[in-house]
Amino acid sequence: MAELAALEDPKIREVNRKHGDDHGVNLGKLRALAKRLKTQQELARRLWETGDIAARLLAILICRPKAFERDELDVMVREARTPKVHDWLVNYVVKKSPHAEELRLAWFADPDPVVASAGWALTTERVARRPEGLDLAGLLDVIEAEMKGAPDRLQWAMNHCLAQIGIEHAEHRARAIAIGERLQVLKDYPTPPNCTSPFAPVWISEMVRRASASASTARR
């Protein structure tokens, strides 16, 4: 904890606060510290228990994802209230857990929108990698009905799922684009140059274009 405190940078903290993340540690330096510590599951648990944001990010980097029990991960996701901790926990830990599918089903319609967003993130992962058994049309029904009025974090996760369905599944692409056009979610989101807009119709079209261009190049 002393070493993490020594990495504190007030300017970084100020920038992070604007995004809802109350920590001031450069993530490159945090990753370097994690690389030196290597995997230490018990230390990871102790760091998590401090409640400190930087300590929890470090815990995620040095933990053994498959060592967590299902109920332990459920508690951790409910405790992870800041965006960066939540995002890293879901992507670096839960997605690698043998309990991922069980938790996806449990979280998907959770009354807590932050927990529900984790369920949607896991569903988006399945849309891209293991869509067998998913009701993609049913997911589009829910997105069409609920995304517009969803809280920010949940809305973002639902929008990602919408885009992924459109990108990966040509038979649902026209409907996914039409839903995005109708709802207009994230249409005006500020997007840096050379980055793809999170507005689903633009996102879908650009990723499909890239895949087509890549396939065309490979055939030459």
Short mmCIF file of C-alpha atoms in Angstrom, two decimals, residues 46-213:
data_model
loop_
_atom_site.label_atom_id
_atom_site.label_comp_id
_atom_site.label_asym_id
_atom_site.label_seq_id
_atom_site.Cartn_x
_atom_site.Cartn_y
_atom_site.Cartn_z
CA ARG A 46 -5.93 -8.83 0.82
CA LEU A 47 -5.47 -5.94 -1.61
CA TRP A 48 -9.10 -6.23 -2.69
CA GLU A 49 -10.29 -6.16 0.92
CA THR A 50 -8.66 -2.74 1.47
CA GLY A 51 -11.34 -1.15 -0.73
CA ASP A 52 -8.70 1.14 -2.24
CA ILE A 53 -9.21 1.63 -5.99
CA ALA A 54 -5.55 1.31 -7.02
CA ALA A 55 -5.12 -1.68 -4.70
CA ARG A 56 -8.12 -3.39 -6.28
CA LEU A 57 -6.77 -2.79 -9.78
CA LEU A 58 -3.46 -4.31 -8.70
CA ALA A 59 -5.32 -7.24 -7.12
CA ILE A 60 -7.02 -7.94 -10.45
CA LEU A 61 -3.65 -7.98 -12.22
CA ILE A 62 -1.96 -10.43 -9.83
CA CYS A 63 -4.86 -12.74 -8.99
CA ARG A 64 -5.57 -16.24 -10.31
CA PRO A 65 -9.02 -15.86 -11.95
CA LYS A 66 -9.95 -19.54 -11.75
CA ALA A 67 -9.27 -19.60 -8.00
CA PHE A 68 -12.31 -17.49 -7.11
CA GLU A 69 -15.56 -19.17 -6.08
CA ARG A 70 -18.79 -18.19 -7.79
CA ASP A 71 -20.23 -16.39 -4.74
CA GLU A 72 -16.92 -14.60 -4.19
CA LEU A 73 -17.05 -13.15 -7.71
CA ASP A 74 -20.68 -12.14 -7.20
CA VAL A 75 -19.75 -10.15 -4.11
CA MET A 76 -16.75 -8.57 -5.84
CA VAL A 77 -18.80 -7.37 -8.82
CA ARG A 78 -21.33 -5.84 -6.44
CA GLU A 79 -18.50 -4.06 -4.60
CA ALA A 80 -16.82 -2.81 -7.80
CA ARG A 81 -18.58 0.52 -8.18
CA THR A 82 -15.98 2.50 -10.15
CA PRO A 83 -15.85 1.97 -13.93
CA LYS A 84 -12.21 0.88 -14.24
CA VAL A 85 -12.36 -1.69 -11.42
CA HIS A 86 -15.67 -3.04 -12.74
CA ASP A 87 -14.37 -3.26 -16.32
CA TRP A 88 -11.09 -4.95 -15.37
CA LEU A 89 -12.81 -7.35 -12.98
CA VAL A 90 -15.29 -8.52 -15.63
CA ASN A 91 -12.78 -8.70 -18.49
CA TYR A 92 -9.65 -9.96 -16.73
CA VAL A 93 -11.19 -12.19 -14.07
CA VAL A 94 -14.84 -13.16 -14.56
CA LYS A 95 -14.52 -13.96 -18.28
CA LYS A 96 -11.72 -16.44 -17.41
CA SER A 97 -13.67 -18.05 -14.58
CA PRO A 98 -15.32 -21.47 -14.86
CA HIS A 99 -18.35 -19.74 -13.30
CA ALA A 100 -18.70 -17.16 -16.10
CA GLU A 101 -21.79 -18.64 -17.74
CA GLU A 102 -23.60 -19.20 -14.45
CA LEU A 103 -22.85 -15.61 -13.42
CA ARG A 104 -23.90 -14.29 -16.84
CA LEU A 105 -27.34 -15.80 -16.37
CA ALA A 106 -27.59 -14.60 -12.76
CA TRP A 107 -26.53 -11.03 -13.51
CA PHE A 108 -28.24 -10.45 -16.85
CA ALA A 109 -31.52 -9.11 -15.41
CA ASP A 110 -30.22 -8.05 -11.98
CA PRO A 111 -32.08 -5.02 -10.56
CA ASP A 112 -28.72 -3.30 -9.97
CA PRO A 113 -27.87 -1.78 -13.39
CA VAL A 114 -24.12 -1.99 -12.75
CA VAL A 115 -24.37 -5.71 -12.00
CA ALA A 116 -26.69 -6.17 -15.00
CA SER A 117 -24.08 -4.46 -17.19
CA ALA A 118 -21.64 -7.24 -16.21
CA GLY A 119 -24.21 -9.79 -17.38
CA TRP A 120 -24.52 -7.98 -20.69
CA ALA A 121 -20.72 -7.80 -21.06
CA LEU A 122 -20.52 -11.58 -20.64
CA THR A 123 -23.36 -11.99 -23.13
CA THR A 124 -21.50 -9.84 -25.67
CA GLU A 125 -18.49 -12.11 -25.22
CA ARG A 126 -20.68 -15.10 -26.08
CA VAL A 127 -22.21 -13.31 -29.07
CA ALA A 128 -18.71 -13.00 -30.52
CA ARG A 129 -17.15 -16.30 -29.44
CA ARG A 130 -19.84 -18.87 -28.56
CA PRO A 131 -23.22 -17.77 -29.90
CA GLU A 132 -24.66 -21.29 -29.92
CA GLY A 133 -27.75 -21.41 -27.75
CA LEU A 134 -28.20 -17.63 -27.52
CA ASP A 135 -31.49 -16.11 -28.66
CA LEU A 136 -30.03 -13.26 -30.71
CA ALA A 137 -33.43 -12.05 -31.91
CA GLY A 138 -34.62 -12.05 -28.30
CA LEU A 139 -31.58 -10.00 -27.24
CA LEU A 140 -32.40 -7.47 -29.96
CA ASP A 141 -35.98 -7.32 -28.63
CA VAL A 142 -34.72 -6.43 -25.14
CA ILE A 143 -32.22 -3.89 -26.48
CA GLU A 144 -34.89 -2.24 -28.63
CA ALA A 145 -37.27 -1.99 -25.69
CA GLU A 146 -34.88 -1.02 -22.89
CA MET A 147 -31.58 0.47 -24.08
CA LYS A 148 -32.80 4.03 -24.68
CA GLY A 149 -33.83 4.52 -21.05
CA ALA A 150 -31.14 2.41 -19.39
CA PRO A 151 -28.63 3.96 -16.92
CA ASP A 152 -25.29 4.89 -18.50
CA ARG A 153 -23.19 1.81 -17.67
CA LEU A 154 -25.98 -0.61 -18.58
CA GLN A 155 -26.79 1.35 -21.73
CA TRP A 156 -23.16 1.19 -22.82
CA ALA A 157 -23.07 -2.59 -22.29
CA MET A 158 -26.33 -3.11 -24.18
CA ASN A 159 -25.08 -0.94 -27.03
CA HIS A 160 -21.89 -3.02 -27.25
CA CYS A 161 -24.01 -6.16 -27.48
CA LEU A 162 -26.14 -4.56 -30.21
CA ALA A 163 -23.04 -3.69 -32.22
CA GLN A 164 -21.51 -7.13 -31.72
CA ILE A 165 -24.64 -8.86 -32.98
CA GLY A 166 -24.60 -6.67 -36.07
CA ILE A 167 -20.89 -7.20 -36.68
CA GLU A 168 -20.77 -10.96 -36.17
CA HIS A 169 -24.15 -12.13 -37.46
CA ALA A 170 -25.08 -11.00 -40.98
CA GLU A 171 -28.63 -12.35 -40.69
CA HIS A 172 -29.34 -9.86 -37.87
CA ARG A 173 -27.24 -6.97 -39.22
CA ALA A 174 -29.99 -4.95 -40.90
CA ARG A 175 -32.18 -5.09 -37.80
CA ALA A 176 -29.29 -4.18 -35.48
CA ILE A 177 -28.46 -1.14 -37.62
CA ALA A 178 -32.14 -0.15 -37.77
CA ILE A 179 -32.45 -0.34 -33.97
CA GLY A 180 -29.37 1.83 -33.58
CA GLU A 181 -30.69 4.38 -36.07
CA ARG A 182 -34.05 4.53 -34.35
CA LEU A 183 -32.75 4.83 -30.78
CA GLN A 184 -29.84 7.21 -31.59
CA VAL A 185 -27.95 6.03 -28.49
CA LEU A 186 -24.37 7.43 -28.37
CA LYS A 187 -24.78 9.08 -31.79
CA ASP A 188 -23.17 12.28 -30.52
CA TYR A 189 -20.54 10.60 -28.32
CA PRO A 190 -17.23 12.50 -28.74
CA THR A 191 -14.91 10.25 -30.72
CA PRO A 192 -11.18 11.04 -31.16
CA PRO A 193 -9.72 11.08 -34.67
CA ASN A 194 -8.83 7.62 -36.02
CA CYS A 195 -11.21 5.95 -33.53
CA THR A 196 -14.50 4.27 -34.36
CA SER A 197 -17.69 5.84 -33.04
CA PRO A 198 -19.62 3.77 -30.46
CA PHE A 199 -22.84 4.68 -32.33
CA ALA A 200 -23.93 1.18 -33.34
CA PRO A 201 -24.75 1.77 -37.04
CA VAL A 202 -21.37 3.42 -37.63
CA TRP A 203 -19.53 0.86 -35.49
CA ILE A 204 -21.15 -2.10 -37.28
CA SER A 205 -20.58 -0.70 -40.75
CA GLU A 206 -16.94 0.13 -40.08
CA MET A 207 -16.05 -3.25 -38.58
CA VAL A 208 -17.81 -5.11 -41.41
CA ARG A 209 -15.95 -2.95 -43.94
CA ARG A 210 -12.62 -3.76 -42.28
CA ALA A 211 -13.37 -7.48 -42.23
CA SER A 212 -14.33 -7.38 -45.90
CA ALA A 213 -11.17 -5.46 -46.81
#
